Coordinates of C-alpha atoms in Angstrom, one line a residue:
M989 CA 119.2 121.3 50.0
S990 CA 119.7 118.4 47.6
T991 CA 116.9 117.5 45.3
L992 CA 118.0 113.9 44.9
S993 CA 115.5 111.3 45.8
P994 CA 115.9 109.1 49.0
V995 CA 116.5 106.1 46.8
L996 CA 119.5 107.7 45.2
H997 CA 120.8 108.9 48.6
R998 CA 120.7 105.4 50.0
R999 CA 122.9 104.2 47.2
H1000 CA 125.7 106.5 48.4
D1001 CA 126.5 103.7 50.9
E1002 CA 127.8 101.6 48.0
T1003 CA 130.5 103.1 45.7
V1004 CA 129.6 104.0 42.2
A1005 CA 132.6 102.0 41.1
A1006 CA 131.3 98.8 42.8
R1007 CA 127.9 99.3 41.1
L1008 CA 129.6 99.8 37.7
A1009 CA 131.6 96.6 38.2
R1010 CA 128.5 94.7 39.0
S1011 CA 126.9 96.0 35.9
A1012 CA 129.9 95.2 33.8
G1013 CA 129.7 91.6 35.1
A1014 CA 126.1 91.3 34.0
T1015 CA 126.3 89.8 30.6
G1016 CA 123.9 87.9 28.4
E1017 CA 120.8 89.6 29.5
G1018 CA 119.4 92.6 31.3
A1019 CA 116.1 93.6 32.7
A1020 CA 114.7 94.4 29.2
L1021 CA 116.6 92.7 26.5
R1022 CA 118.8 89.6 26.0
T1023 CA 122.1 90.3 24.1
V1024 CA 121.3 87.5 21.6
D1025 CA 118.1 89.4 20.7
F1026 CA 119.8 92.7 20.2
D1027 CA 120.5 92.2 16.4
D1028 CA 116.8 91.5 15.8
W1029 CA 115.9 94.6 17.8
L1030 CA 118.3 96.8 15.9
A1031 CA 117.2 95.5 12.6
G1032 CA 113.6 96.1 13.6
R1033 CA 114.4 99.7 14.3
G1034 CA 116.0 100.0 10.9
R1035 CA 112.9 98.6 9.2
A1036 CA 110.7 101.0 11.2
H1037 CA 112.1 104.1 9.5
H1038 CA 113.1 105.3 6.1
F1039 CA 116.9 106.1 5.8
Q1040 CA 118.7 107.2 2.7
V1041 CA 122.0 109.0 2.1
R1042 CA 123.1 110.1 -1.4
R1043 CA 126.2 111.9 -2.5
I1044 CA 125.5 115.2 -4.2
A1045 CA 127.4 118.0 -5.9
F1046 CA 128.4 121.0 -3.8
A1047 CA 126.0 123.1 -5.9
D1048 CA 123.1 120.9 -4.7
L1049 CA 123.6 121.7 -1.0
D1050 CA 120.6 123.4 0.4
G1051 CA 121.5 126.3 2.7
W1052 CA 125.2 125.7 2.4
S1053 CA 127.6 127.6 0.1
F1054 CA 131.2 128.6 -0.3
D1055 CA 131.9 132.2 0.7
P1056 CA 133.0 134.1 -2.4
G1057 CA 135.7 135.9 -0.4
T1058 CA 137.2 133.3 1.9
G1059 CA 136.1 130.1 0.2
N1060 CA 134.9 128.8 3.6
L1061 CA 131.9 126.4 3.4
G1062 CA 129.1 127.4 5.7
H1063 CA 125.4 127.4 6.4
H1064 CA 123.4 130.5 5.7
S1065 CA 122.1 130.6 9.3
G1066 CA 125.6 131.0 10.6
R1067 CA 125.1 128.0 12.8
F1068 CA 125.9 124.3 12.8
F1069 CA 129.6 124.3 11.6
T1070 CA 131.9 125.7 8.9
V1071 CA 134.6 124.1 6.8
E1072 CA 137.6 126.4 7.0
G1073 CA 141.4 126.2 6.5
L1074 CA 144.1 125.4 9.1
S1075 CA 147.8 126.1 8.9
V1076 CA 150.1 124.3 11.4
E1077 CA 153.7 125.0 12.0
T1078 CA 155.8 123.1 14.6
D1079 CA 159.4 122.5 15.4
T1080 CA 159.0 118.8 16.1
G1081 CA 158.2 115.6 14.1
P1082 CA 158.8 114.7 10.5
F1083 CA 156.2 117.1 9.2
R1084 CA 156.9 120.6 10.3
H1085 CA 154.3 122.5 8.3
W1086 CA 151.0 121.6 6.7
Q1087 CA 147.7 123.1 5.6
Q1088 CA 144.3 121.4 5.5
P1089 CA 140.6 121.9 5.7
I1090 CA 139.2 121.8 9.2
I1091 CA 135.7 121.7 10.8
K1092 CA 135.0 124.7 13.1
Q1093 CA 132.1 124.0 15.4
P1094 CA 132.5 126.2 18.4
E1095 CA 129.3 125.2 20.2
V1096 CA 129.5 122.5 22.9
G1097 CA 127.2 119.5 22.5
I1098 CA 125.8 117.1 25.0
L1099 CA 126.6 113.4 24.9
G1100 CA 124.6 111.9 27.8
I1101 CA 123.7 108.4 28.9
L1102 CA 120.9 107.9 31.4
A1103 CA 121.4 105.2 34.0
K1104 CA 118.8 103.4 36.2
E1105 CA 119.0 100.5 38.5
F1106 CA 116.8 97.4 37.8
D1107 CA 116.9 94.4 40.1
G1108 CA 120.0 95.8 41.8
V1109 CA 122.0 96.3 38.6
L1110 CA 122.7 99.6 36.8
H1111 CA 121.3 99.7 33.2
F1112 CA 122.0 102.4 30.6
L1113 CA 119.5 103.8 28.2
M1114 CA 120.9 103.5 24.7
Q1115 CA 119.5 104.7 21.4
A1116 CA 119.4 103.2 17.9
K1117 CA 120.5 106.4 16.1
M1118 CA 121.0 106.9 12.4
E1119 CA 124.0 109.0 11.4
P1120 CA 124.6 109.8 7.7
G1121 CA 128.3 109.0 7.8
N1122 CA 128.0 105.5 9.2
R1123 CA 128.4 102.8 6.5
N1124 CA 125.6 100.8 8.1
L1125 CA 123.8 104.0 9.2
L1126 CA 122.1 102.7 12.4
Q1127 CA 124.3 102.2 15.5
L1128 CA 123.9 102.3 19.3
S1129 CA 124.3 105.8 20.6
P1130 CA 124.0 107.6 23.9
T1131 CA 120.5 108.5 25.3
V1132 CA 121.2 112.1 24.2
Q1133 CA 123.6 113.0 21.4
A1134 CA 122.9 116.6 20.3
T1135 CA 124.7 119.7 19.3
R1136 CA 123.5 123.0 20.8
S1137 CA 122.0 123.8 17.4
N1138 CA 120.0 120.5 17.7
Y1139 CA 118.6 121.0 21.2
T1140 CA 117.9 124.8 20.7
K1141 CA 116.1 123.8 17.5
V1142 CA 117.9 126.0 15.0
H1143 CA 116.8 123.5 12.4
R1144 CA 113.2 123.9 13.6
G1145 CA 113.0 120.1 14.3
A1146 CA 111.4 118.1 17.0
D1147 CA 112.5 118.1 20.7
V1148 CA 115.5 116.0 21.7
K1149 CA 114.1 113.1 23.8
Y1150 CA 115.3 112.8 27.4
L1151 CA 117.2 116.1 27.2
D1152 CA 115.9 117.4 30.5
H1153 CA 117.7 114.7 32.5
F1154 CA 121.0 116.3 31.5
T1155 CA 120.1 120.0 31.5
V1156 CA 117.8 120.4 34.5
P1157 CA 119.8 120.6 37.8
G1158 CA 118.9 118.1 40.4
R1159 CA 117.0 115.9 38.0
G1160 CA 119.2 112.9 38.9
R1161 CA 122.6 111.9 40.3
V1162 CA 125.5 112.9 38.2
L1163 CA 128.0 110.0 37.8
A1164 CA 130.2 111.6 35.2
D1165 CA 130.4 115.1 33.7
V1166 CA 133.5 116.2 31.8
L1167 CA 134.3 118.3 28.7
Q1168 CA 136.2 116.2 26.2
S1169 CA 137.8 117.0 22.9
E1170 CA 136.8 115.4 19.6
H1171 CA 139.1 114.4 16.7
G1172 CA 142.0 116.9 16.7
A1173 CA 142.9 116.1 13.1
W1174 CA 139.5 117.2 11.7
F1175 CA 137.9 119.5 14.3
F1176 CA 139.3 122.9 15.4
R1177 CA 139.1 123.0 19.2
K1178 CA 135.8 121.1 19.3
A1179 CA 134.5 119.7 22.6
N1180 CA 131.4 117.9 23.9
R1181 CA 130.1 117.5 27.4
N1182 CA 130.3 113.8 28.3
M1183 CA 127.7 112.9 31.0
I1184 CA 126.3 109.9 32.8
V1185 CA 123.3 110.7 35.0
E1186 CA 121.4 108.2 37.2
T1187 CA 117.7 108.5 37.7
D1188 CA 115.1 106.6 39.8
E1189 CA 112.1 108.1 37.9
D1190 CA 109.8 106.0 35.8
V1191 CA 111.2 106.6 32.3
P1192 CA 109.0 106.0 29.4
V1193 CA 111.1 104.1 26.8
D1194 CA 110.7 105.2 23.2
D1195 CA 110.7 102.5 20.6
D1196 CA 114.2 103.5 19.4
F1197 CA 115.7 103.1 22.9
C1198 CA 116.6 100.2 25.1
W1199 CA 118.1 99.5 28.6
L1200 CA 121.3 97.5 28.6
T1201 CA 123.8 96.6 31.3
L1202 CA 127.4 97.7 31.0
G1203 CA 128.4 94.1 30.4
Q1204 CA 125.9 93.8 27.5
I1205 CA 127.4 96.9 26.0
G1206 CA 130.8 95.3 26.3
E1207 CA 129.5 92.3 24.5
L1208 CA 128.3 94.5 21.6
L1209 CA 131.6 96.3 21.6
R1210 CA 133.2 93.1 20.4
R1211 CA 131.2 93.4 17.1
D1212 CA 132.1 95.6 14.1
N1213 CA 130.3 98.9 13.8
V1214 CA 127.6 98.4 16.5
V1215 CA 128.4 100.9 19.3
N1216 CA 129.0 104.4 17.9
M1217 CA 131.9 106.8 18.8
D1218 CA 129.8 109.1 21.0
A1219 CA 128.6 106.2 23.2
R1220 CA 132.2 105.0 23.5
T1221 CA 133.6 108.3 24.6
V1222 CA 130.9 108.6 27.3
L1223 CA 131.5 105.1 28.6
A1224 CA 135.2 105.9 28.8
C1225 CA 134.4 108.6 31.4
A1226 CA 132.5 106.2 33.7
P1227 CA 134.2 106.2 37.2
V1228 CA 135.4 102.6 37.0
A1229 CA 137.9 101.5 39.7
S1230 CA 141.2 99.9 39.1
D1231 CA 142.9 97.4 41.5
E1232 CA 146.4 98.2 40.5
P1233 CA 149.3 97.7 43.0
G1234 CA 151.5 100.2 41.2
A1235 CA 152.7 101.8 37.9
L1236 CA 156.1 102.4 36.3
L1237 CA 155.5 106.1 36.5
P1238 CA 153.7 107.4 39.7
D1239 CA 150.9 109.8 38.9
T1240 CA 152.9 112.9 39.7
A1241 CA 155.8 111.8 37.5
L1242 CA 153.4 111.0 34.6
L1243 CA 151.7 114.4 34.9
S1244 CA 155.2 116.0 34.9
W1245 CA 156.2 114.1 31.8
F1246 CA 153.0 115.0 30.0
T1247 CA 153.2 118.6 30.9
A1248 CA 156.8 118.7 29.6
R1249 CA 155.7 117.2 26.4
R1250 CA 152.8 119.6 26.0
S1251 CA 155.1 122.6 26.8
A1252 CA 158.1 121.6 24.6
P1253 CA 157.0 122.0 21.0
D1254 CA 156.7 125.4 19.4
V1255 CA 153.3 125.0 17.7
R1256 CA 151.3 127.6 15.7
A1257 CA 147.9 126.4 14.6
E1258 CA 146.0 129.2 12.8
R1259 CA 142.7 129.2 10.9
I1260 CA 143.1 130.5 7.4
P1261 CA 140.5 130.9 4.6
L1262 CA 139.7 127.6 3.0
G1263 CA 140.3 129.1 -0.4
E1264 CA 144.0 129.7 0.5
V1265 CA 144.8 126.2 1.6
R1266 CA 147.7 124.9 -0.4
D1267 CA 147.8 121.4 -2.1
W1268 CA 144.0 121.0 -2.0
V1269 CA 141.8 121.1 -5.1
R1270 CA 138.1 121.8 -5.2
G1271 CA 136.0 120.1 -7.8
A1272 CA 132.2 120.0 -8.3
W1273 CA 131.7 117.0 -6.0
S1274 CA 134.7 117.0 -3.6
L1275 CA 137.6 118.9 -2.2
D1276 CA 140.7 116.6 -2.4
H1277 CA 144.4 116.6 -1.4
A1278 CA 146.5 116.9 -4.5
E1279 CA 148.2 113.6 -3.8
G1280 CA 145.0 111.7 -3.0
R1281 CA 146.0 111.3 0.7
Y1282 CA 144.3 111.9 4.0
F1283 CA 140.6 112.7 3.4
R1284 CA 138.3 114.7 1.2
V1285 CA 135.3 117.0 1.7
V1286 CA 132.1 115.8 0.1
A1287 CA 128.4 116.6 0.2
V1288 CA 125.4 114.4 0.9
S1289 CA 121.6 114.5 1.0
V1290 CA 120.0 112.7 3.9
E1291 CA 116.6 111.3 4.6
A1292 CA 116.0 109.9 8.2
G1293 CA 112.6 109.0 9.5
N1294 CA 113.6 109.0 13.2
R1295 CA 115.7 112.2 13.5
E1296 CA 114.6 115.5 14.8
V1297 CA 114.6 116.7 11.2
R1298 CA 113.5 114.3 8.5
G1299 CA 115.7 115.5 5.7
W1300 CA 118.7 117.8 5.1
T1301 CA 121.9 118.3 3.2
Q1302 CA 125.4 118.8 4.6
P1303 CA 129.2 118.5 4.0
L1304 CA 131.1 115.5 5.4
F1305 CA 134.8 114.6 5.7
E1306 CA 135.6 111.3 4.1
P1307 CA 139.0 109.6 5.0
R1308 CA 141.1 107.9 2.4
G1309 CA 141.3 104.4 3.9
T1310 CA 140.7 102.5 7.1
G1311 CA 142.5 103.8 10.2
H1312 CA 144.6 101.7 12.6
T1313 CA 144.3 102.6 16.3
A1314 CA 146.1 100.4 18.7
F1315 CA 147.5 100.2 22.3
V1316 CA 150.6 98.1 22.6
T1317 CA 150.5 96.4 26.0
R1318 CA 153.0 94.9 28.4
S1319 CA 152.9 93.7 32.0
F1320 CA 155.4 95.1 34.5
G1321 CA 155.5 93.6 38.0
G1322 CA 152.2 91.9 37.2
V1323 CA 150.5 95.2 36.3
P1324 CA 149.2 95.7 32.8
H1325 CA 150.5 98.8 31.1
L1326 CA 149.6 100.6 27.8
L1327 CA 152.1 102.5 25.7
A1328 CA 150.6 106.0 25.3
H1329 CA 151.7 108.6 22.8
A1330 CA 151.7 112.3 23.6
K1331 CA 150.3 113.2 20.2
L1332 CA 150.2 116.6 18.6
E1333 CA 147.1 117.3 16.5
G1334 CA 146.5 120.7 14.9
G1335 CA 142.9 121.1 16.1
F1336 CA 143.6 120.5 19.8
L1337 CA 143.0 123.3 22.3
D1338 CA 146.1 122.3 24.3
R1339 CA 148.3 121.1 21.5
I1340 CA 148.8 117.6 22.7
E1341 CA 146.7 114.8 24.3
L1342 CA 147.4 111.2 25.3
A1343 CA 146.7 109.0 22.3
P1344 CA 147.1 105.3 21.6
T1345 CA 150.5 103.9 20.6
V1346 CA 149.4 103.9 16.9
Q1347 CA 146.8 106.2 15.4
C1348 CA 147.0 106.7 11.7
T1349 CA 145.7 105.5 8.3
A1350 CA 148.4 103.2 7.0
A1351 CA 147.7 104.0 3.4
N1352 CA 148.8 107.6 3.9
H1353 CA 152.3 106.3 4.9
A1354 CA 152.7 103.5 2.4
D1355 CA 155.8 105.1 0.7
R1356 CA 157.4 106.5 3.9
T1357 CA 160.3 104.9 5.7
G1358 CA 162.5 105.5 8.7
G1359 CA 161.7 108.6 10.8
D1360 CA 158.9 109.6 8.4
R1361 CA 157.0 106.4 9.2
P1362 CA 154.8 106.3 12.4
P1363 CA 156.5 104.4 15.2
F1364 CA 155.1 100.9 15.9
L1365 CA 152.9 100.9 12.8
D1366 CA 154.7 98.0 11.3
L1367 CA 154.4 96.1 14.6
V1368 CA 150.6 96.5 14.4
L1369 CA 150.4 95.7 10.7
S1370 CA 152.4 92.5 11.1
A1371 CA 151.1 91.4 14.5
D1372 CA 150.8 87.7 15.2
P1373 CA 147.1 87.0 15.7
A1374 CA 147.9 85.0 18.8
R1375 CA 149.1 88.2 20.5
V1376 CA 146.2 90.4 19.5
R1377 CA 143.7 90.6 22.4
Y1378 CA 141.2 92.7 20.5
D1379 CA 140.7 93.6 16.8
V1380 CA 137.3 95.2 15.9
L1381 CA 136.2 97.8 13.3
H1382 CA 134.5 100.9 14.8
S1383 CA 133.0 103.9 13.1
E1384 CA 134.2 107.4 14.0
E1385 CA 131.8 110.4 14.3
G1386 CA 129.0 109.6 11.8
G1387 CA 127.5 113.1 12.0
R1388 CA 130.6 114.8 10.4
F1389 CA 132.6 112.0 8.8
L1390 CA 131.6 109.6 5.9
N1391 CA 132.7 106.0 6.0
A1392 CA 135.3 106.8 8.7
E1393 CA 136.3 103.5 10.2
S1394 CA 139.3 102.3 12.2
R1395 CA 140.6 99.0 13.3
Y1396 CA 140.9 99.2 17.1
L1397 CA 143.4 96.8 18.6
F1398 CA 145.1 95.8 21.8
L1399 CA 148.4 94.0 21.0
D1400 CA 150.8 92.3 23.4
A1401 CA 154.5 93.1 22.8
D1402 CA 157.9 92.1 24.2
E1403 CA 161.0 94.0 25.2
D1404 CA 162.5 94.0 21.7
E1405 CA 159.3 95.4 20.1
A1406 CA 158.3 97.9 22.9
P1407 CA 161.2 98.4 25.3
L1408 CA 160.8 99.4 29.0
D1409 CA 162.5 102.6 28.2
A1410 CA 159.9 104.1 25.9
P1411 CA 161.0 106.3 23.0
P1412 CA 160.6 110.1 23.2
G1413 CA 157.0 111.1 23.2
Y1414 CA 155.8 107.8 24.6
A1415 CA 155.2 106.6 28.1
W1416 CA 153.9 103.4 29.8
V1417 CA 150.7 104.1 31.7
T1418 CA 148.2 101.9 33.5
P1419 CA 144.5 101.7 32.7
G1420 CA 143.8 103.2 36.1
Q1421 CA 146.0 106.2 35.3
L1422 CA 144.1 106.8 32.1
R1423 CA 140.8 106.5 34.1
R1424 CA 142.0 109.1 36.5
L1425 CA 143.1 111.5 33.7
V1426 CA 139.9 111.1 31.7
R1427 CA 138.0 112.7 34.6
H1428 CA 139.6 115.9 33.4
S1429 CA 139.3 117.8 30.1
H1430 CA 141.8 117.5 27.3
Y1431 CA 144.1 114.8 28.6
V1432 CA 143.0 111.7 26.8
N1433 CA 142.0 111.9 23.1
V1434 CA 138.9 110.4 21.6
Q1435 CA 140.7 107.4 20.0
A1436 CA 142.3 106.5 23.4
R1437 CA 138.9 106.9 25.0
T1438 CA 137.4 104.3 22.6
L1439 CA 140.0 101.8 23.8
L1440 CA 139.4 102.8 27.4
S1441 CA 135.7 102.2 27.0
L1442 CA 136.5 98.6 26.0
L1443 CA 138.3 98.1 29.4
N1444 CA 135.5 99.8 31.3
T1445 CA 132.8 97.6 29.8
G1446 CA 134.7 94.3 30.0
A1447 CA 134.9 94.0 26.3
V1448 CA 138.7 93.6 26.8
R1449 CA 140.4 92.3 30.0
L1450 CA 144.2 92.8 30.4

């Protein structure tokens, strides 16, 4: 017998998609907070706690060390994560073989947003969470954002607030629950459980949490570095409806194309000792690529008054420059389409996932031309502002990456710039097709999910 309350059962008469649409249309104010008051609320949470992040030498890491045999960087507990090496060989693309540091974190974390209806409108419980890698430290995160090490208290810290809503069966109505990958360029086969759970319980609201409508979150997604990556990926998984009369590729044809792309390349991605990775040089303060490209591994000391643990040290990956992540868009037969890329990343479990049209750091390709240069990058870099529907700076995962920011864009194109017959490795897909695919694991990558979250919340309308 179901343990759901009668109130939640009655709501089965109205589709979840319709209720999400109503919440996305509720902008300006919600039951608890006006959007114009959000900045003051967030600033107040910053003043209420002490935060500090300092760069330190590797030798000053507490509990972390480089293994004398492998050179891998790990914690003495054997938990959290390790920085190891990755060697990738493939028979496709301009770069057929490379080696790099990679984060290995085999445990599955929980990214969960709690939903509740107020005055007939769904609201979402969001958290002002400090992450050491965020340039502005404090951003809006899911209700629960915790690795297994966090919520099993390997670090001997405090309990994770609201965790039971996502781990106790029957505690609420599950609106979304799917395992999704993280950054395939920096994580080795890392995945998190993305969840939205609705409750009708009386939920005490901690000072660092607030209820917002989907539309209010969409308004905040139009601002630089406010809504964090973990919140964006969960919102991308919300079961939002699409009223699309048709797509260039029917769903079955799209899946066949994608399966063929995933099956075609010969890819070998193998973990190797960090000490054996070629073209990377370890110093006292950082591990860098010999050409100064891509990213570096650094160490930080963290103090955070509102985290489960108040102080710690850890390694972080720091990218070399700001990323560019963009969907090129066109309309066919009155239906908006996005140009998706079947992108190979060394850390993916299934080799390839659907990515935005452009996903790279332009500075890493400044001296590259022709086939060695990412397709459509120059289109994005030289875009006429009148054709840019959205251009906002968002942080990537602040718990593992330092100052990792990307410009996220939607850019209208024409036939000459982005032809109907997409180049190999690219396909025109509708937002609805992405929404259907994101209900399954390992189809849509984390950068594409950020862009999808903008459509789901009404931050962007095509």
